């Protein structure tokens, strides 16, 4: 997503707020545009390169996303990212 690319400091904020905001947006978008949500979700793949504390927060946020009712398209993208974290 442009948020994660153009504003990496906010996306990778220590408190995890950037991850939470994107995950919340993905959940909302998934309800009306599953393909759009699935196309934005790979932004989380870059989280594998950040500090362990931030990775743990992102993993928790993404696991919570998986625990909700989401499309199979979004699940196919998010599940492997969670496993990689």
mmCIF file of C-alpha atoms in Angstrom:
data_model
loop_
_atom_site.group_PDB
_atom_site.id
_atom_site.type_symbol
_atom_site.label_atom_id
_atom_site.label_comp_id
_atom_site.label_asym_id
_atom_site.label_seq_id
_atom_site.Cartn_x
_atom_site.Cartn_y
_atom_site.Cartn_z
ATOM 1 C CA UNK A 1 0.000 0.000 0.000
ATOM 2 C CA UNK A 2 1.155 3.555 -0.519
ATOM 3 C CA UNK A 3 0.886 4.150 3.247
ATOM 4 C CA UNK A 4 3.435 1.450 4.035
ATOM 5 C CA UNK A 5 5.773 2.534 1.233
ATOM 6 C CA UNK A 6 5.532 6.320 1.382
ATOM 7 C CA UNK A 7 5.384 6.540 5.170
ATOM 8 C CA UNK A 8 7.430 3.627 6.555
ATOM 9 C CA UNK A 9 8.073 5.412 9.861
ATOM 10 C CA UNK A 10 4.347 5.580 10.613
ATOM 11 C CA UNK A 11 3.676 2.096 9.241
ATOM 12 C CA UNK A 12 6.399 0.558 11.420
ATOM 13 C CA UNK A 13 5.610 2.682 14.500
ATOM 14 C CA UNK A 14 6.851 1.114 17.737
ATOM 15 C CA UNK A 15 3.344 0.936 19.182
ATOM 16 C CA UNK A 16 2.048 -1.020 16.176
ATOM 17 C CA UNK A 17 -0.523 1.611 15.273
ATOM 18 C CA UNK A 18 0.499 1.580 11.600
ATOM 19 C CA UNK A 19 -0.038 -2.175 11.407
ATOM 20 C CA UNK A 20 -3.385 -1.867 13.165
ATOM 21 C CA UNK A 21 -4.557 0.907 10.842
ATOM 22 C CA UNK A 22 -3.700 -1.054 7.716
ATOM 23 C CA UNK A 23 -5.257 -4.251 9.092
ATOM 24 C CA UNK A 24 -8.453 -2.384 9.998
ATOM 25 C CA UNK A 25 -8.549 -0.889 6.511
ATOM 26 C CA UNK A 26 -8.040 -4.331 4.954
ATOM 27 C CA UNK A 27 -10.955 -5.723 6.969
ATOM 28 C CA UNK A 28 -13.248 -2.916 5.810
ATOM 29 C CA UNK A 29 -12.086 -3.109 2.210
ATOM 30 C CA UNK A 30 -12.392 -6.905 2.138
ATOM 31 C CA UNK A 31 -16.133 -6.588 2.739
ATOM 32 C CA UNK A 32 -16.637 -4.500 -0.404
ATOM 33 C CA UNK A 33 -13.594 -5.258 -2.585
ATOM 34 C CA UNK A 34 -11.889 -8.574 -1.873
ATOM 35 C CA UNK A 35 -9.407 -8.229 -4.708
ATOM 36 C CA UNK A 36 -8.381 -4.760 -3.548
ATOM 37 C CA UNK A 37 -7.788 -5.994 -0.007
ATOM 38 C CA UNK A 38 -5.764 -8.944 -1.274
ATOM 39 C CA UNK A 39 -3.622 -6.620 -3.398
ATOM 40 C CA UNK A 40 -2.812 -4.352 -0.434
ATOM 41 C CA UNK A 41 -2.104 -7.095 2.111
ATOM 42 C CA UNK A 42 1.408 -7.951 0.825
ATOM 43 C CA UNK A 43 2.570 -4.671 2.379
ATOM 44 C CA UNK A 44 2.893 -6.731 5.553
ATOM 45 C CA UNK A 45 5.497 -8.986 3.917
ATOM 46 C CA UNK A 46 8.124 -6.280 4.480
ATOM 47 C CA UNK A 47 7.604 -6.609 8.230
ATOM 48 C CA UNK A 48 9.933 -9.619 8.200
ATOM 49 C CA UNK A 49 12.814 -7.129 7.940
ATOM 50 C CA UNK A 50 12.054 -5.092 11.077
ATOM 51 C CA UNK A 51 13.019 -5.532 14.727
ATOM 52 C CA UNK A 52 11.630 -8.591 16.535
ATOM 53 C CA UNK A 53 9.352 -6.490 18.759
ATOM 54 C CA UNK A 54 7.653 -4.938 15.739
ATOM 55 C CA UNK A 55 7.403 -8.310 13.990
ATOM 56 C CA UNK A 56 5.655 -9.726 17.059
ATOM 57 C CA UNK A 57 3.138 -6.871 17.054
ATOM 58 C CA UNK A 58 2.487 -7.285 13.328
ATOM 59 C CA UNK A 59 2.042 -11.031 13.766
ATOM 60 C CA UNK A 60 -0.506 -10.461 16.525
ATOM 61 C CA UNK A 61 -2.404 -7.914 14.419
ATOM 62 C CA UNK A 62 -2.442 -10.215 11.394
ATOM 63 C CA UNK A 63 -3.466 -13.225 13.476
ATOM 64 C CA UNK A 64 -6.405 -11.204 14.787
ATOM 65 C CA UNK A 65 -7.258 -10.409 11.166
ATOM 66 C CA UNK A 66 -7.186 -14.110 10.287
ATOM 67 C CA UNK A 67 -9.409 -14.902 13.262
ATOM 68 C CA UNK A 68 -12.145 -12.701 11.796
ATOM 69 C CA UNK A 69 -14.365 -13.622 8.888
ATOM 70 C CA UNK A 70 -12.329 -12.619 5.850
ATOM 71 C CA UNK A 71 -12.411 -13.621 2.207
ATOM 72 C CA UNK A 72 -10.430 -16.603 1.009
ATOM 73 C CA UNK A 73 -8.433 -14.224 -1.191
ATOM 74 C CA UNK A 74 -7.269 -12.190 1.791
ATOM 75 C CA UNK A 75 -6.677 -15.316 3.844
ATOM 76 C CA UNK A 76 -4.413 -16.736 1.104
ATOM 77 C CA UNK A 77 -2.205 -13.648 1.370
ATOM 78 C CA UNK A 78 -2.234 -13.087 5.130
ATOM 79 C CA UNK A 79 -1.781 -16.674 6.381
ATOM 80 C CA UNK A 80 1.690 -17.210 4.857
ATOM 81 C CA UNK A 81 2.829 -13.805 6.111
ATOM 82 C CA UNK A 82 1.781 -14.723 9.653
ATOM 83 C CA UNK A 83 3.749 -17.970 9.369
ATOM 84 C CA UNK A 84 6.825 -16.080 8.158
ATOM 85 C CA UNK A 85 6.766 -13.761 11.156
#
